[in-house]
Amino acid sequence: MDRNLAMEVVRVTEMAAIASARLMGRGNKNESDQAAVDAMRRAFDSLNIDGTVVIGEGERDEAPMLYIGEKVGRRAEGDPGVDIALDPLEGTNLCAYGRPGSISVVAMSSRGGLLNAPDTYMEKLAVGPRARGAIDLRKSPTENLRAVAEKMKVYVEDLTVVVLDRERHQDLIKEVRAAGARIRLIEDGDVAGAIATCFEGTGVDVLMGIGGAPEGVISAAAIRATGGDMQGRLVPRNQGEIDRAKKMGITDMSKIYTAEELAHGEVMFAATGVTSGDFLKGVRFFGGGCETHSVVMRSKTSTVRFIQSLHKFDKKPGYAAI
């Protein structure tokens, strides 16, 4: 995968973001998500890759496109073979109700680089580069917060922890508060929450809690590219999810995965803001066009590029039709 491909992938997330942003605030999350899926699928057709979706919208019988196992890209002779993890609209409710933090994301690796995570839950712990090496899922939240604070040379009271606002996190929230750290509760979008730990200006230091396993793999790709740290452990909800994980080659449900195990080798990550969040602005429409804000990262060079793009619909008819 060359560096030019990283820039091409941004066009994929831009188109998905623009399509879903058209429907922001209309209260229909399924419609917003479908618009993003349709636009992203079309955009993939322009990429010079032989791509396979390993984390997508679900199994083939559940999703008509961008399903797990689907082939995307031009797939011409000589095109690089890549595995793809994607979420055309991460934070569907956030977009549907005009709330901050929804993004369109794509992670890409060479063949076999991304864990084929089953559609189940994953316990996650993520930090930025300053706290790399300080986290351990085998330890309690309090112990982890103290270790992170020590590594960052701050007080626990200075830390801000992002947690999904879910009933299952009541005990976690109580412990984090008792330890003295601050909490930012989010409604959806723990990929954005995990990535935010890697950027100083967001004010986010740690991500804790249980979210989707596929989103954990996508987060790991970005965290690897920025030099952050992450651990994840699958939390199946029933025997059916355990059986599905085994079918995908995962036999040890108690295994703690590092970021490098979730997304190893050379990886790329791209995201475009749909609604404004901690590190990306949302799509802004104006007469005859729109403005997008994106980020693209490569683990090979640890390069992080923020891209502000102006799209003129008379020059890009396909964008105007989104």
mmCIF file with all atom_site columns, N, CA, C and O in Angstrom, residues 235-269:
data_model
loop_
_atom_site.group_PDB
_atom_site.id
_atom_site.type_symbol
_atom_site.label_atom_id
_atom_site.label_alt_id
_atom_site.label_comp_id
_atom_site.label_asym_id
_atom_site.label_entity_id
_atom_site.label_seq_id
_atom_site.pdbx_PDB_ins_code
_atom_site.Cartn_x
_atom_site.Cartn_y
_atom_site.Cartn_z
_atom_site.occupancy
_atom_site.B_iso_or_equiv
_atom_site.pdbx_formal_charge
_atom_site.auth_seq_id
_atom_site.auth_comp_id
_atom_site.auth_asym_id
_atom_site.auth_atom_id
_atom_site.pdbx_PDB_model_num
ATOM 1   N N  . VAL A 1 235 ? -16.467 -9.708  24.759 1.00 0.00 ? 235 VAL A N  1
ATOM 2   C CA . VAL A 1 235 ? -17.480 -9.937  25.795 1.00 0.00 ? 235 VAL A CA 1
ATOM 3   C C  . VAL A 1 235 ? -18.743 -10.462 25.103 1.00 0.00 ? 235 VAL A C  1
ATOM 4   O O  . VAL A 1 235 ? -19.707 -9.725  24.884 1.00 0.00 ? 235 VAL A O  1
ATOM 5   N N  . PRO A 1 236 ? -18.759 -11.746 24.746 1.00 0.00 ? 236 PRO A N  1
ATOM 6   C CA . PRO A 1 236 ? -19.936 -12.310 24.076 1.00 0.00 ? 236 PRO A CA 1
ATOM 7   C C  . PRO A 1 236 ? -21.151 -12.255 24.989 1.00 0.00 ? 236 PRO A C  1
ATOM 8   O O  . PRO A 1 236 ? -21.060 -12.455 26.201 1.00 0.00 ? 236 PRO A O  1
ATOM 9   N N  . ARG A 1 237 ? -22.308 -12.018 24.376 1.00 0.00 ? 237 ARG A N  1
ATOM 10  C CA . ARG A 1 237 ? -23.537 -11.893 25.164 1.00 0.00 ? 237 ARG A CA 1
ATOM 11  C C  . ARG A 1 237 ? -24.305 -13.203 25.272 1.00 0.00 ? 237 ARG A C  1
ATOM 12  O O  . ARG A 1 237 ? -25.174 -13.335 26.136 1.00 0.00 ? 237 ARG A O  1
ATOM 13  N N  . ASN A 1 238 ? -24.002 -14.151 24.413 1.00 0.00 ? 238 ASN A N  1
ATOM 14  C CA . ASN A 1 238 ? -24.730 -15.418 24.439 1.00 0.00 ? 238 ASN A CA 1
ATOM 15  C C  . ASN A 1 238 ? -23.919 -16.492 23.715 1.00 0.00 ? 238 ASN A C  1
ATOM 16  O O  . ASN A 1 238 ? -22.865 -16.209 23.131 1.00 0.00 ? 238 ASN A O  1
ATOM 17  N N  . GLN A 1 239 ? -24.413 -17.718 23.755 1.00 0.00 ? 239 GLN A N  1
ATOM 18  C CA . GLN A 1 239 ? -23.695 -18.828 23.137 1.00 0.00 ? 239 GLN A CA 1
ATOM 19  C C  . GLN A 1 239 ? -23.612 -18.658 21.626 1.00 0.00 ? 239 GLN A C  1
ATOM 20  O O  . GLN A 1 239 ? -22.627 -19.059 20.990 1.00 0.00 ? 239 GLN A O  1
ATOM 21  N N  . GLY A 1 240 ? -24.632 -18.059 21.052 1.00 0.00 ? 240 GLY A N  1
ATOM 22  C CA . GLY A 1 240 ? -24.617 -17.833 19.614 1.00 0.00 ? 240 GLY A CA 1
ATOM 23  C C  . GLY A 1 240 ? -23.442 -16.966 19.186 1.00 0.00 ? 240 GLY A C  1
ATOM 24  O O  . GLY A 1 240 ? -22.803 -17.232 18.155 1.00 0.00 ? 240 GLY A O  1
ATOM 25  N N  . GLU A 1 241 ? -23.143 -15.933 19.964 1.00 0.00 ? 241 GLU A N  1
ATOM 26  C CA . GLU A 1 241 ? -22.010 -15.065 19.638 1.00 0.00 ? 241 GLU A CA 1
ATOM 27  C C  . GLU A 1 241 ? -20.685 -15.779 19.860 1.00 0.00 ? 241 GLU A C  1
ATOM 28  O O  . GLU A 1 241 ? -19.719 -15.552 19.126 1.00 0.00 ? 241 GLU A O  1
ATOM 29  N N  . ILE A 1 242 ? -20.646 -16.659 20.860 1.00 0.00 ? 242 ILE A N  1
ATOM 30  C CA . ILE A 1 242 ? -19.427 -17.453 21.079 1.00 0.00 ? 242 ILE A CA 1
ATOM 31  C C  . ILE A 1 242 ? -19.195 -18.384 19.896 1.00 0.00 ? 242 ILE A C  1
ATOM 32  O O  . ILE A 1 242 ? -18.075 -18.505 19.386 1.00 0.00 ? 242 ILE A O  1
ATOM 33  N N  . ASP A 1 243 ? -20.258 -19.031 19.435 1.00 0.00 ? 243 ASP A N  1
ATOM 34  C CA . ASP A 1 243 ? -20.141 -19.943 18.297 1.00 0.00 ? 243 ASP A CA 1
ATOM 35  C C  . ASP A 1 243 ? -19.703 -19.194 17.043 1.00 0.00 ? 243 ASP A C  1
ATOM 36  O O  . ASP A 1 243 ? -18.890 -19.701 16.257 1.00 0.00 ? 243 ASP A O  1
ATOM 37  N N  . ARG A 1 244 ? -20.227 -17.991 16.858 1.00 0.00 ? 244 ARG A N  1
ATOM 38  C CA . ARG A 1 244 ? -19.855 -17.207 15.677 1.00 0.00 ? 244 ARG A CA 1
ATOM 39  C C  . ARG A 1 244 ? -18.389 -16.799 15.742 1.00 0.00 ? 244 ARG A C  1
ATOM 40  O O  . ARG A 1 244 ? -17.690 -16.808 14.731 1.00 0.00 ? 244 ARG A O  1
ATOM 41  N N  . ALA A 1 245 ? -17.928 -16.448 16.942 1.00 0.00 ? 245 ALA A N  1
ATOM 42  C CA . ALA A 1 245 ? -16.519 -16.076 17.102 1.00 0.00 ? 245 ALA A CA 1
ATOM 43  C C  . ALA A 1 245 ? -15.612 -17.251 16.773 1.00 0.00 ? 245 ALA A C  1
ATOM 44  O O  . ALA A 1 245 ? -14.586 -17.101 16.095 1.00 0.00 ? 245 ALA A O  1
ATOM 45  N N  . LYS A 1 246 ? -15.997 -18.441 17.229 1.00 0.00 ? 246 LYS A N  1
ATOM 46  C CA . LYS A 1 246 ? -15.203 -19.641 16.943 1.00 0.00 ? 246 LYS A CA 1
ATOM 47  C C  . LYS A 1 246 ? -15.183 -19.935 15.450 1.00 0.00 ? 246 LYS A C  1
ATOM 48  O O  . LYS A 1 246 ? -14.158 -20.353 14.895 1.00 0.00 ? 246 LYS A O  1
ATOM 49  N N  . LYS A 1 247 ? -16.298 -19.700 14.792 1.00 0.00 ? 247 LYS A N  1
ATOM 50  C CA . LYS A 1 247 ? -16.375 -19.907 13.350 1.00 0.00 ? 247 LYS A CA 1
ATOM 51  C C  . LYS A 1 247 ? -15.425 -18.977 12.610 1.00 0.00 ? 247 LYS A C  1
ATOM 52  O O  . LYS A 1 247 ? -14.909 -19.317 11.537 1.00 0.00 ? 247 LYS A O  1
ATOM 53  N N  . MET A 1 248 ? -15.180 -17.799 13.195 1.00 0.00 ? 248 MET A N  1
ATOM 54  C CA . MET A 1 248 ? -14.280 -16.820 12.588 1.00 0.00 ? 248 MET A CA 1
ATOM 55  C C  . MET A 1 248 ? -12.834 -17.021 13.020 1.00 0.00 ? 248 MET A C  1
ATOM 56  O O  . MET A 1 248 ? -11.971 -16.210 12.703 1.00 0.00 ? 248 MET A O  1
ATOM 57  N N  . GLY A 1 249 ? -12.579 -18.101 13.776 1.00 0.00 ? 249 GLY A N  1
ATOM 58  C CA . GLY A 1 249 ? -11.210 -18.435 14.140 1.00 0.00 ? 249 GLY A CA 1
ATOM 59  C C  . GLY A 1 249 ? -10.776 -18.005 15.518 1.00 0.00 ? 249 GLY A C  1
ATOM 60  O O  . GLY A 1 249 ? -9.611  -18.149 15.888 1.00 0.00 ? 249 GLY A O  1
ATOM 61  N N  . ILE A 1 250 ? -11.692 -17.461 16.330 1.00 0.00 ? 250 ILE A N  1
ATOM 62  C CA . ILE A 1 250 ? -11.357 -17.010 17.686 1.00 0.00 ? 250 ILE A CA 1
ATOM 63  C C  . ILE A 1 250 ? -11.819 -18.069 18.671 1.00 0.00 ? 250 ILE A C  1
ATOM 64  O O  . ILE A 1 250 ? -13.014 -18.359 18.782 1.00 0.00 ? 250 ILE A O  1
ATOM 65  N N  . THR A 1 251 ? -10.886 -18.651 19.406 1.00 0.00 ? 251 THR A N  1
ATOM 66  C CA . THR A 1 251 ? -11.223 -19.741 20.327 1.00 0.00 ? 251 THR A CA 1
ATOM 67  C C  . THR A 1 251 ? -11.109 -19.327 21.789 1.00 0.00 ? 251 THR A C  1
ATOM 68  O O  . THR A 1 251 ? -11.776 -19.900 22.652 1.00 0.00 ? 251 THR A O  1
ATOM 69  N N  . ASP A 1 252 ? -10.265 -18.345 22.095 1.00 0.00 ? 252 ASP A N  1
ATOM 70  C CA . ASP A 1 252 ? -10.040 -17.915 23.473 1.00 0.00 ? 252 ASP A CA 1
ATOM 71  C C  . ASP A 1 252 ? -10.789 -16.615 23.727 1.00 0.00 ? 252 ASP A C  1
ATOM 72  O O  . ASP A 1 252 ? -10.346 -15.535 23.337 1.00 0.00 ? 252 ASP A O  1
ATOM 73  N N  . MET A 1 253 ? -11.949 -16.724 24.387 1.00 0.00 ? 253 MET A N  1
ATOM 74  C CA . MET A 1 253 ? -12.772 -15.543 24.629 1.00 0.00 ? 253 MET A CA 1
ATOM 75  C C  . MET A 1 253 ? -12.196 -14.622 25.702 1.00 0.00 ? 253 MET A C  1
ATOM 76  O O  . MET A 1 253 ? -12.608 -13.481 25.826 1.00 0.00 ? 253 MET A O  1
ATOM 77  N N  . SER A 1 254 ? -11.250 -15.125 26.479 1.00 0.00 ? 254 SER A N  1
ATOM 78  C CA . SER A 1 254 ? -10.674 -14.305 27.545 1.00 0.00 ? 254 SER A CA 1
ATOM 79  C C  . SER A 1 254 ? -9.382  -13.612 27.114 1.00 0.00 ? 254 SER A C  1
ATOM 80  O O  . SER A 1 254 ? -8.794  -12.871 27.897 1.00 0.00 ? 254 SER A O  1
ATOM 81  N N  . LYS A 1 255 ? -8.956  -13.836 25.891 1.00 0.00 ? 255 LYS A N  1
ATOM 82  C CA . LYS A 1 255 ? -7.709  -13.252 25.401 1.00 0.00 ? 255 LYS A CA 1
ATOM 83  C C  . LYS A 1 255 ? -7.790  -11.726 25.385 1.00 0.00 ? 255 LYS A C  1
ATOM 84  O O  . LYS A 1 255 ? -8.789  -11.145 24.967 1.00 0.00 ? 255 LYS A O  1
ATOM 85  N N  . ILE A 1 256 ? -6.728  -11.097 25.844 1.00 0.00 ? 256 ILE A N  1
ATOM 86  C CA . ILE A 1 256 ? -6.618  -9.642  25.788 1.00 0.00 ? 256 ILE A CA 1
ATOM 87  C C  . ILE A 1 256 ? -5.788  -9.283  24.556 1.00 0.00 ? 256 ILE A C  1
ATOM 88  O O  . ILE A 1 256 ? -4.629  -9.675  24.435 1.00 0.00 ? 256 ILE A O  1
ATOM 89  N N  . TYR A 1 257 ? -6.395  -8.564  23.642 1.00 0.00 ? 257 TYR A N  1
ATOM 90  C CA . TYR A 1 257 ? -5.734  -8.177  22.399 1.00 0.00 ? 257 TYR A CA 1
ATOM 91  C C  . TYR A 1 257 ? -5.087  -6.805  22.549 1.00 0.00 ? 257 TYR A C  1
ATOM 92  O O  . TYR A 1 257 ? -5.679  -5.877  23.108 1.00 0.00 ? 257 TYR A O  1
ATOM 93  N N  . THR A 1 258 ? -3.889  -6.672  22.030 1.00 0.00 ? 258 THR A N  1
ATOM 94  C CA . THR A 1 258 ? -3.246  -5.371  21.953 1.00 0.00 ? 258 THR A CA 1
ATOM 95  C C  . THR A 1 258 ? -3.667  -4.700  20.649 1.00 0.00 ? 258 THR A C  1
ATOM 96  O O  . THR A 1 258 ? -4.253  -5.334  19.762 1.00 0.00 ? 258 THR A O  1
ATOM 97  N N  . ALA A 1 259 ? -3.345  -3.422  20.524 1.00 0.00 ? 259 ALA A N  1
ATOM 98  C CA . ALA A 1 259 ? -3.653  -2.712  19.282 1.00 0.00 ? 259 ALA A CA 1
ATOM 99  C C  . ALA A 1 259 ? -2.972  -3.383  18.099 1.00 0.00 ? 259 ALA A C  1
ATOM 100 O O  . ALA A 1 259 ? -3.548  -3.487  17.005 1.00 0.00 ? 259 ALA A O  1
ATOM 101 N N  . GLU A 1 260 ? -1.751  -3.858  18.319 1.00 0.00 ? 260 GLU A N  1
ATOM 102 C CA . GLU A 1 260 ? -0.994  -4.502  17.243 1.00 0.00 ? 260 GLU A CA 1
ATOM 103 C C  . GLU A 1 260 ? -1.632  -5.832  16.824 1.00 0.00 ? 260 GLU A C  1
ATOM 104 O O  . GLU A 1 260 ? -1.502  -6.245  15.674 1.00 0.00 ? 260 GLU A O  1
ATOM 105 N N  . GLU A 1 261 ? -2.310  -6.514  17.741 1.00 0.00 ? 261 GLU A N  1
ATOM 106 C CA . GLU A 1 261 ? -2.976  -7.768  17.399 1.00 0.00 ? 261 GLU A CA 1
ATOM 107 C C  . GLU A 1 261 ? -4.317  -7.517  16.717 1.00 0.00 ? 261 GLU A C  1
ATOM 108 O O  . GLU A 1 261 ? -4.769  -8.318  15.903 1.00 0.00 ? 261 GLU A O  1
ATOM 109 N N  . LEU A 1 262 ? -4.960  -6.420  17.052 1.00 0.00 ? 262 LEU A N  1
ATOM 110 C CA . LEU A 1 262 ? -6.235  -6.082  16.419 1.00 0.00 ? 262 LEU A CA 1
ATOM 111 C C  . LEU A 1 262 ? -6.022  -5.582  14.997 1.00 0.00 ? 262 LEU A C  1
ATOM 112 O O  . LEU A 1 262 ? -6.839  -5.832  14.106 1.00 0.00 ? 262 LEU A O  1
ATOM 113 N N  . ALA A 1 263 ? -4.935  -4.839  14.798 1.00 0.00 ? 263 ALA A N  1
ATOM 114 C CA . ALA A 1 263 ? -4.624  -4.283  13.471 1.00 0.00 ? 263 ALA A CA 1
ATOM 115 C C  . ALA A 1 263 ? -3.113  -4.298  13.310 1.00 0.00 ? 263 ALA A C  1
ATOM 116 O O  . ALA A 1 263 ? -2.432  -3.388  13.765 1.00 0.00 ? 263 ALA A O  1
ATOM 117 N N  . HIS A 1 264 ? -2.577  -5.347  12.675 1.00 0.00 ? 264 HIS A N  1
ATOM 118 C CA . HIS A 1 264 ? -1.127  -5.466  12.607 1.00 0.00 ? 264 HIS A CA 1
ATOM 119 C C  . HIS A 1 264 ? -0.610  -5.237  11.184 1.00 0.00 ? 264 HIS A C  1
ATOM 120 O O  . HIS A 1 264 ? -1.376  -5.159  10.224 1.00 0.00 ? 264 HIS A O  1
ATOM 121 N N  . GLY A 1 265 ? 0.715   -5.130  11.087 1.00 0.00 ? 265 GLY A N  1
ATOM 122 C CA . GLY A 1 265 ? 1.320   -4.818  9.800  1.00 0.00 ? 265 GLY A CA 1
ATOM 123 C C  . GLY A 1 265 ? 1.108   -3.358  9.453  1.00 0.00 ? 265 GLY A C  1
ATOM 124 O O  . GLY A 1 265 ? 0.886   -2.512  10.318 1.00 0.00 ? 265 GLY A O  1
ATOM 125 N N  . GLU A 1 266 ? 1.178   -3.068  8.173  1.00 0.00 ? 266 GLU A N  1
ATOM 126 C CA . GLU A 1 266 ? 0.952   -1.691  7.729  1.00 0.00 ? 266 GLU A CA 1
ATOM 127 C C  . GLU A 1 266 ? -0.542  -1.423  7.640  1.00 0.00 ? 266 GLU A C  1
ATOM 128 O O  . GLU A 1 266 ? -1.283  -2.169  6.997  1.00 0.00 ? 266 GLU A O  1
ATOM 129 N N  . VAL A 1 267 ? -0.992  -0.375  8.305  1.00 0.00 ? 267 VAL A N  1
ATOM 130 C CA . VAL A 1 267 ? -2.409  -0.012  8.280  1.00 0.00 ? 267 VAL A CA 1
ATOM 131 C C  . VAL A 1 267 ? -2.572  1.453   7.911  1.00 0.00 ? 267 VAL A C  1
ATOM 132 O O  . VAL A 1 267 ? -1.696  2.278   8.154  1.00 0.00 ? 267 VAL A O  1
ATOM 133 N N  . MET A 1 268 ? -3.713  1.740   7.317  1.00 0.00 ? 268 MET A N  1
ATOM 134 C CA . MET A 1 268 ? -4.117  3.110   7.008  1.00 0.00 ? 268 MET A CA 1
ATOM 135 C C  . MET A 1 268 ? -5.465  3.367   7.639  1.00 0.00 ? 268 MET A C  1
ATOM 136 O O  . MET A 1 268 ? -6.279  2.443   7.808  1.00 0.00 ? 268 MET A O  1
ATOM 137 N N  . PHE A 1 269 ? -5.717  4.606   7.951  1.00 0.00 ? 269 PHE A N  1
ATOM 138 C CA . PHE A 1 269 ? -6.997  4.980   8.555  1.00 0.00 ? 269 PHE A CA 1
ATOM 139 C C  . PHE A 1 269 ? -7.405  6.337   8.005  1.00 0.00 ? 269 PHE A C  1
ATOM 140 O O  . PHE A 1 269 ? -6.577  7.242   7.881  1.00 0.00 ? 269 PHE A O  1
#
